[in-house]
Coordinates of N, CA and C in Angstrom, one line a residue:
M17 N 10.8 64.6 67.1 CA 11.9 64.9 68.0 C 12.9 63.8 67.9
E18 N 14.2 64.1 67.7 CA 15.3 63.1 67.6 C 15.5 62.5 69.0
E19 N 16.1 61.3 69.0 CA 16.3 60.6 70.3 C 17.3 61.4 71.2
A20 N 18.3 62.0 70.6 CA 19.2 62.8 71.4 C 18.5 64.0 72.0
D21 N 17.6 64.6 71.3 CA 16.8 65.7 71.9 C 15.9 65.3 73.0
K22 N 15.3 64.1 72.9 CA 14.5 63.5 74.0 C 15.4 63.3 75.2
I23 N 16.5 62.7 75.0 CA 17.4 62.5 76.1 C 17.8 63.8 76.8
L24 N 18.1 64.8 76.0 CA 18.5 66.1 76.6 C 17.3 66.7 77.5
V25 N 16.1 66.6 77.0 CA 14.9 67.0 77.7 C 14.8 66.3 79.1
L26 N 14.9 65.0 79.0 CA 14.9 64.2 80.3 C 16.0 64.6 81.2
L27 N 17.2 64.8 80.7 CA 18.3 65.1 81.6 C 18.1 66.5 82.2
K28 N 17.6 67.4 81.5 CA 17.3 68.8 82.0 C 16.2 68.8 83.0
Q29 N 15.3 67.8 83.0 CA 14.3 67.7 83.9 C 14.8 66.9 85.2
G30 N 16.0 66.5 85.2 CA 16.6 65.7 86.3 C 16.1 64.3 86.3
D31 N 15.6 63.8 85.3 CA 15.1 62.4 85.2 C 16.2 61.5 84.9
K32 N 16.5 60.6 85.9 CA 17.6 59.6 85.7 C 17.3 58.6 84.5
H33 N 16.1 58.5 84.1 CA 15.8 57.7 82.9 C 16.5 58.3 81.7
G34 N 16.7 59.6 81.7 CA 17.5 60.2 80.6 C 18.9 59.7 80.6
L35 N 19.5 59.5 81.8 CA 20.9 59.0 81.9 C 20.9 57.6 81.4
E36 N 19.9 56.8 81.7 CA 19.9 55.4 81.2 C 19.8 55.4 79.7
L37 N 18.9 56.2 79.1 CA 18.8 56.3 77.7 C 20.1 56.8 77.0
L38 N 20.7 57.7 77.7 CA 22.0 58.2 77.2 C 23.0 57.1 77.1
F39 N 23.0 56.3 78.1 CA 24.0 55.2 78.2 C 23.6 54.2 77.1
R40 N 22.4 53.8 77.0 CA 22.0 52.8 76.0 C 22.2 53.3 74.5
H41 N 21.9 54.5 74.3 CA 22.0 55.1 72.9 C 23.5 55.4 72.5
F42 N 24.3 55.9 73.4 CA 25.6 56.4 73.0 C 26.8 55.6 73.5
Y43 N 26.6 54.7 74.5 CA 27.8 54.1 75.1 C 28.6 53.3 74.1
R44 N 28.0 52.4 73.4 CA 28.8 51.6 72.5 C 29.5 52.4 71.3
P45 N 28.7 53.3 70.7 CA 29.4 54.0 69.6 C 30.5 54.9 70.1
L46 N 30.4 55.4 71.4 CA 31.4 56.2 71.9 C 32.7 55.4 72.3
V47 N 32.4 54.2 72.8 CA 33.6 53.3 73.0 C 34.3 53.0 71.7
M48 N 33.6 52.8 70.7 CA 34.2 52.5 69.3 C 35.0 53.8 68.9
H49 N 34.5 54.9 69.2 CA 35.1 56.2 68.8 C 36.4 56.3 69.7
A50 N 36.4 56.0 70.9 CA 37.6 56.1 71.8 C 38.6 55.1 71.3
L51 N 38.2 54.0 70.8 CA 39.2 53.0 70.3 C 40.0 53.4 69.1
K52 N 39.5 54.5 68.5 CA 40.2 55.1 67.4 C 41.5 55.8 67.9
F53 N 41.5 56.1 69.2 CA 42.6 56.8 69.8 C 43.4 55.9 70.8
L54 N 42.7 55.0 71.5 CA 43.3 54.3 72.5 C 43.4 52.8 72.1
P55 N 44.5 52.1 72.6 CA 44.7 50.7 72.1 C 43.9 49.7 72.8
R56 N 43.4 49.9 74.0 CA 42.7 48.9 74.8 C 41.2 49.2 75.1
Q57 N 40.4 48.1 74.9 CA 39.0 48.2 75.1 C 38.6 48.7 76.5
E58 N 39.3 48.2 77.5 CA 39.0 48.6 78.9 C 39.2 50.1 79.1
E59 N 40.3 50.6 78.5 CA 40.6 52.0 78.6 C 39.6 52.9 77.9
A60 N 39.1 52.4 76.8 CA 38.1 53.2 76.0 C 36.8 53.2 76.8
E61 N 36.4 52.1 77.4 CA 35.2 52.0 78.2 C 35.3 53.0 79.4
D62 N 36.5 53.0 80.1 CA 36.7 53.9 81.2 C 36.5 55.3 80.8
V63 N 37.1 55.7 79.6 CA 36.9 57.1 79.2 C 35.5 57.4 79.0
V64 N 34.7 56.6 78.3 CA 33.3 56.9 78.1 C 32.5 57.0 79.4
Q65 N 32.8 56.1 80.3 CA 32.1 56.1 81.6 C 32.4 57.4 82.3
E66 N 33.7 57.8 82.3 CA 34.1 59.0 82.9 C 33.4 60.3 82.3
V67 N 33.3 60.3 81.0 CA 32.6 61.4 80.3 C 31.2 61.4 80.7
F68 N 30.5 60.3 80.8 CA 29.1 60.2 81.2 C 28.9 60.7 82.7
I69 N 29.8 60.3 83.5 CA 29.7 60.7 84.9 C 29.9 62.2 85.1
K70 N 30.9 62.7 84.5 CA 31.1 64.2 84.5 C 29.9 64.9 83.9
F71 N 29.4 64.4 82.8 CA 28.3 65.0 82.1 C 27.1 65.1 83.0
W72 N 26.8 64.0 83.8 CA 25.7 64.0 84.7 C 26.0 64.9 86.0
E73 N 27.1 64.6 86.6 CA 27.4 65.3 87.9 C 27.6 66.8 87.7
R74 N 28.2 67.2 86.7 CA 28.4 68.6 86.5 C 27.3 69.3 85.7
K75 N 26.3 68.5 85.4 CA 25.1 69.0 84.6 C 25.5 69.8 83.4
R76 N 26.4 69.1 82.6 CA 26.9 69.7 81.4 C 25.7 69.8 80.4
F77 N 24.7 69.0 80.5 CA 23.6 69.0 79.6 C 22.8 70.3 79.6
D78 N 22.9 71.0 80.8 CA 22.3 72.3 80.8 C 22.9 73.4 79.9
M79 N 24.1 73.1 79.4 CA 24.8 74.1 78.5 C 24.4 73.7 77.1
I80 N 23.8 72.6 76.8 CA 23.6 72.2 75.4 C 22.1 72.3 75.1
D81 N 21.8 72.9 73.9 CA 20.5 73.0 73.4 C 20.2 71.9 72.4
H82 N 21.3 71.7 71.6 CA 21.2 70.7 70.5 C 22.6 70.0 70.4
Y83 N 22.8 69.2 69.5 CA 24.1 68.6 69.2 C 24.7 67.8 70.3
L84 N 23.9 67.1 71.0 CA 24.3 66.2 72.1 C 25.4 65.2 71.6
R85 N 25.1 64.6 70.4 CA 26.0 63.6 69.9 C 27.4 64.3 69.6
S86 N 27.4 65.4 69.0 CA 28.7 66.1 68.7 C 29.4 66.4 70.0
Y87 N 28.7 66.9 71.0 CA 29.3 67.2 72.3 C 30.0 66.0 72.9
L88 N 29.3 64.9 72.9 CA 29.8 63.7 73.5 C 31.0 63.1 72.8
Y89 N 30.9 63.1 71.5 CA 32.1 62.6 70.7 C 33.3 63.5 70.9
Q90 N 33.1 64.8 71.0 CA 34.2 65.7 71.2 C 34.8 65.5 72.6
A91 N 33.9 65.3 73.6 CA 34.4 65.1 75.0 C 35.2 63.9 75.1
V92 N 34.8 62.8 74.4 CA 35.5 61.5 74.4 C 36.8 61.7 73.7
R93 N 36.8 62.4 72.6 CA 38.1 62.6 71.8 C 39.1 63.4 72.6
N94 N 38.6 64.5 73.3 CA 39.4 65.3 74.1 C 40.0 64.5 75.3
R95 N 39.2 63.7 75.9 CA 39.7 62.9 77.0 C 40.8 61.9 76.5
C96 N 40.6 61.3 75.4 CA 41.6 60.4 74.8 C 42.9 61.1 74.5
L97 N 42.8 62.3 73.9 CA 44.0 63.1 73.6 C 44.7 63.5 74.9
N98 N 44.0 63.8 75.9 CA 44.6 64.1 77.2 C 45.4 63.0 77.8
I99 N 44.8 61.8 77.7 CA 45.5 60.6 78.1 C 46.8 60.4 77.3
L100 N 46.7 60.5 76.0 CA 47.9 60.3 75.2 C 48.9 61.3 75.5
E101 N 48.5 62.5 75.7 CA 49.4 63.6 76.1 C 50.1 63.4 77.4
S102 N 49.4 62.9 78.4 CA 50.0 62.6 79.7 C 51.0 61.5 79.6
R103 N 50.7 60.5 78.8 CA 51.6 59.3 78.6 C 52.9 59.8 77.9
A104 N 52.8 60.6 76.9 CA 53.9 61.0 76.1 C 54.7 62.1 76.7
G105 N 54.1 62.8 77.7 CA 54.8 63.9 78.3 C 54.9 65.1 77.3
I106 N 54.0 65.2 76.4 CA 54.1 66.3 75.4 C 52.7 66.9 75.3
T107 N 52.6 68.1 74.7 CA 51.4 68.7 74.5 C 50.9 68.4 73.1
M108 N 49.6 68.0 73.0 CA 49.1 67.5 71.7 C 48.4 68.7 70.9
K109 N 48.4 69.9 71.5 CA 47.7 70.9 70.8 C 48.2 71.2 69.4
P110 N 49.5 71.3 69.1 CA 49.9 71.5 67.7 C 49.4 70.3 66.8
V111 N 49.4 69.1 67.3 CA 48.9 67.9 66.6 C 47.5 68.0 66.2
E112 N 46.7 68.6 67.2 CA 45.2 68.7 67.0 C 44.9 69.5 65.7
S113 N 45.8 70.4 65.4 CA 45.5 71.3 64.2 C 45.6 70.5 62.9
L114 N 46.1 69.3 63.0 CA 46.2 68.4 61.8 C 44.8 67.8 61.5
L115 N 43.9 67.8 62.4 CA 42.6 67.1 62.2 C 41.9 67.8 61.0
E116 N 41.3 67.0 60.2 CA 40.7 67.5 59.0 C 39.2 67.8 59.2
F117 N 38.7 67.8 60.4 CA 37.3 68.1 60.6 C 37.2 69.1 61.8
S118 N 36.1 69.8 61.8 CA 35.9 70.9 62.8 C 35.6 70.3 64.1
D119 N 35.6 71.2 65.1 CA 35.3 70.8 66.5 C 33.9 70.2 66.7
T120 N 33.0 70.5 65.9 CA 31.6 70.0 66.0 C 31.4 68.8 65.2
E121 N 32.4 68.4 64.4 CA 32.2 67.2 63.6 C 33.1 66.1 64.0
T122 N 32.8 64.9 63.7 CA 33.7 63.8 63.9 C 33.7 63.0 62.5
P123 N 34.8 62.3 62.3 CA 34.9 61.6 61.0 C 33.9 60.5 61.0
D124 N 33.2 60.3 59.9 CA 32.2 59.2 59.8 C 33.0 57.9 59.5
D125 N 32.3 56.8 59.6 CA 33.0 55.5 59.4 C 33.7 55.4 58.1
A126 N 33.1 55.9 57.0 CA 33.7 55.8 55.7 C 35.0 56.6 55.7
E127 N 35.0 57.8 56.3 CA 36.3 58.6 56.3 C 37.3 57.9 57.1
W128 N 36.9 57.3 58.3 CA 37.8 56.6 59.1 C 38.4 55.4 58.4
N129 N 37.5 54.6 57.7 CA 38.0 53.5 57.0 C 38.9 53.8 55.9
D130 N 38.7 55.0 55.2 CA 39.6 55.4 54.1 C 41.0 55.7 54.7
R131 N 41.0 56.3 55.9 CA 42.3 56.6 56.5 C 43.0 55.3 56.9
V132 N 42.3 54.4 57.5 CA 42.9 53.1 57.9 C 43.5 52.4 56.6
E133 N 42.7 52.3 55.6 CA 43.1 51.7 54.3 C 44.4 52.4 53.8
E134 N 44.4 53.7 53.8 CA 45.6 54.4 53.3 C 46.8 54.1 54.1
I135 N 46.6 54.0 55.5 CA 47.7 53.6 56.3 C 48.3 52.2 56.0
Y136 N 47.4 51.3 55.9 CA 47.8 49.9 55.6 C 48.5 49.8 54.2
R137 N 48.0 50.5 53.3 CA 48.6 50.5 51.9 C 50.0 51.0 52.0
E138 N 50.2 52.1 52.8 CA 51.6 52.7 52.9 C 52.5 51.8 53.7
I139 N 52.0 51.1 54.7 CA 52.8 50.2 55.5 C 53.2 49.1 54.6
D140 N 52.3 48.6 53.8 CA 52.7 47.4 52.9 C 53.8 47.8 51.9
R141 N 53.9 49.1 51.6 CA 54.9 49.6 50.7 C 56.3 49.7 51.3
L142 N 56.4 49.7 52.6 CA 57.7 49.8 53.3 C 58.6 48.6 53.0
P143 N 59.9 48.8 53.0 CA 60.8 47.7 52.8 C 60.5 46.6 53.9
D144 N 60.7 45.3 53.5 CA 60.3 44.2 54.4 C 60.7 44.3 55.8
R145 N 62.0 44.6 56.1 CA 62.5 44.6 57.5 C 61.9 45.8 58.2
T146 N 61.9 47.0 57.5 CA 61.3 48.2 58.1 C 59.8 47.9 58.5
R147 N 59.1 47.3 57.5 CA 57.7 47.0 57.8 C 57.5 46.1 59.0
E148 N 58.4 45.1 59.0 CA 58.3 44.1 60.1 C 58.5 44.8 61.5
I149 N 59.5 45.7 61.5 CA 59.8 46.4 62.8 C 58.7 47.3 63.1
F150 N 58.2 48.1 62.2 CA 57.1 49.0 62.4 C 55.9 48.3 62.9
T151 N 55.5 47.2 62.3 CA 54.3 46.5 62.7 C 54.5 45.9 64.1
A152 N 55.7 45.4 64.4 CA 55.9 44.8 65.7 C 55.8 45.8 66.8
I153 N 56.3 47.0 66.6 CA 56.3 48.0 67.6 C 55.0 48.8 67.7
V154 N 54.5 49.2 66.6 CA 53.3 50.1 66.6 C 52.0 49.3 66.7
L155 N 51.9 48.3 65.8 CA 50.6 47.5 65.8 C 50.6 46.4 66.8
D156 N 51.7 45.8 67.1 CA 51.7 44.6 68.0 C 52.1 45.1 69.4
D157 N 52.5 46.4 69.6 CA 52.8 47.0 70.9 C 53.9 46.3 71.6
K158 N 55.0 45.9 70.8 CA 56.2 45.3 71.4 C 57.2 46.3 71.7
R159 N 58.1 46.0 72.6 CA 59.2 47.0 73.0 C 60.4 46.8 72.1
Y160 N 61.2 47.9 72.0 CA 62.3 47.8 71.1 C 63.2 46.6 71.4
K161 N 63.5 46.4 72.7 CA 64.4 45.3 73.0 C 63.8 43.9 72.6
E162 N 62.6 43.8 72.8 CA 61.9 42.5 72.4 C 62.0 42.3 70.9
V163 N 61.7 43.3 70.1 CA 61.8 43.2 68.7 C 63.3 42.9 68.2
A164 N 64.2 43.6 68.9 CA 65.6 43.4 68.5 C 66.0 42.0 68.8
E165 N 65.6 41.4 69.9 CA 66.0 40.0 70.2 C 65.3 39.1 69.2
E166 N 64.1 39.3 68.9 CA 63.4 38.4 68.0 C 64.0 38.4 66.6
L167 N 64.5 39.6 66.2 CA 65.0 39.7 64.8 C 66.6 39.5 64.8
G168 N 67.2 39.4 65.9 CA 68.6 39.3 66.0 C 69.4 40.5 65.5
V169 N 68.8 41.7 65.9 CA 69.5 43.0 65.5 C 69.6 43.8 66.8
S170 N 70.3 44.9 66.7 CA 70.5 45.8 67.9 C 69.3 46.7 68.1
V171 N 69.1 47.2 69.3 CA 68.1 48.1 69.6 C 68.2 49.3 68.7
N172 N 69.4 49.8 68.5 CA 69.6 51.0 67.6 C 69.1 50.7 66.2
T173 N 69.3 49.5 65.7 CA 68.8 49.2 64.4 C 67.2 49.3 64.4
V174 N 66.6 48.8 65.4 CA 65.2 48.8 65.5 C 64.7 50.3 65.5
K175 N 65.4 51.1 66.4 CA 65.0 52.5 66.4 C 65.2 53.3 65.1
T176 N 66.2 53.0 64.4 CA 66.5 53.6 63.1 C 65.4 53.2 62.1
A177 N 65.1 51.9 62.1 CA 64.1 51.4 61.1 C 62.7 52.0 61.4
L178 N 62.4 52.2 62.7 CA 61.1 52.8 63.1 C 61.1 54.3 62.6
S179 N 62.2 55.0 62.9 CA 62.3 56.4 62.4 C 62.2 56.5 60.9
R180 N 62.8 55.6 60.2 CA 62.7 55.6 58.7 C 61.2 55.4 58.3
A181 N 60.6 54.4 59.0 CA 59.2 54.1 58.6 C 58.3 55.3 58.9
L182 N 58.5 56.0 60.0 CA 57.7 57.2 60.3 C 57.9 58.3 59.3
A183 N 59.2 58.5 59.0 CA 59.5 59.5 58.0 C 58.9 59.2 56.6
T184 N 58.9 58.0 56.2 CA 58.3 57.6 54.9 C 56.8 57.8 55.0
L185 N 56.2 57.3 56.1 CA 54.7 57.4 56.2 C 54.3 58.9 56.3
R186 N 55.1 59.7 57.0 CA 54.8 61.2 57.0 C 54.8 61.8 55.7
S187 N 55.7 61.4 54.8 CA 55.8 62.0 53.5 C 54.7 61.4 52.5
N188 N 54.2 60.2 52.8 CA 53.3 59.6 51.8 C 51.9 59.6 52.3
L189 N 51.6 59.8 53.5 CA 50.2 59.8 54.0 C 49.6 61.2 54.0
S190 N 48.3 61.3 54.0 CA 47.6 62.5 54.2 C 47.8 62.9 55.7
E191 N 47.5 64.2 56.0 CA 47.7 64.6 57.3 C 46.9 63.9 58.3
G192 N 45.6 63.7 58.0 CA 44.7 63.0 58.9 C 45.1 61.6 59.1
A193 N 45.6 60.9 58.1 CA 46.0 59.5 58.3 C 47.3 59.5 59.1
Y194 N 48.2 60.4 58.9 CA 49.5 60.4 59.6 C 49.2 60.7 61.1
L195 N 48.2 61.5 61.4 CA 47.8 61.8 62.8 C 47.4 60.5 63.5
V196 N 46.7 59.6 62.8 CA 46.3 58.3 63.3 C 47.5 57.5 63.6
V197 N 48.5 57.5 62.7 CA 49.8 56.8 63.0 C 50.4 57.4 64.2
L198 N 50.5 58.7 64.4 CA 51.1 59.3 65.5 C 50.4 58.9 66.8
L199 N 49.1 58.8 66.8 CA 48.3 58.4 68.0 C 48.6 57.0 68.3
L200 N 48.8 56.1 67.3 CA 49.2 54.7 67.6 C 50.5 54.6 68.2
V201 N 51.5 55.4 67.7 CA 52.8 55.4 68.2 C 52.8 55.9 69.7
L202 N 52.2 57.0 69.9 CA 52.1 57.6 71.3 C 51.4 56.7 72.2
G203 N 50.3 56.0 71.7 CA 49.5 55.2 72.6 C 50.2 53.9 73.0
G204 N 51.1 53.4 72.1 CA 51.7 52.1 72.4 C 53.0 52.2 73.2
N205 N 53.9 53.1 72.9 CA 55.2 53.1 73.6 C 55.4 54.3 74.5

């Protein structure tokens, strides 16, 4: 019997040791998964803790026969997207359709690493000033005004360069990689 199945059995029996095992077995990997969507460690940890609490309090484990791992990864992903949606004031549902994996799957580390490498390759191909502005705003989480002052340009110049960078990345990246860029943009500003 797999570890996840053992945990499910204990949870269904109401054994709090199952909750402890759930935490020990899944907490760290789920935080790493949340960090694929959210920029800050504390925020990712809060999401995972919230998912665990709801999972226990609402006895969600009673609805699951197998696939505990998939359920938890999906719950964390959904919670992260809800946070990003509320920050941006938009609905993420159309963006979700860009994901290249089904609801029961999550990208493995190799797939994730491929997307990240693809993103950095395309960022490196951007013109110098555009790359500098994109990196400052999206990756370094700086504000438009701050970047404009550092570079001695107007805020409109910064916005235009960012728009050009996003348009270039959209046309050159795979859909899954571009989704990651969108999540970074929405998560930062």
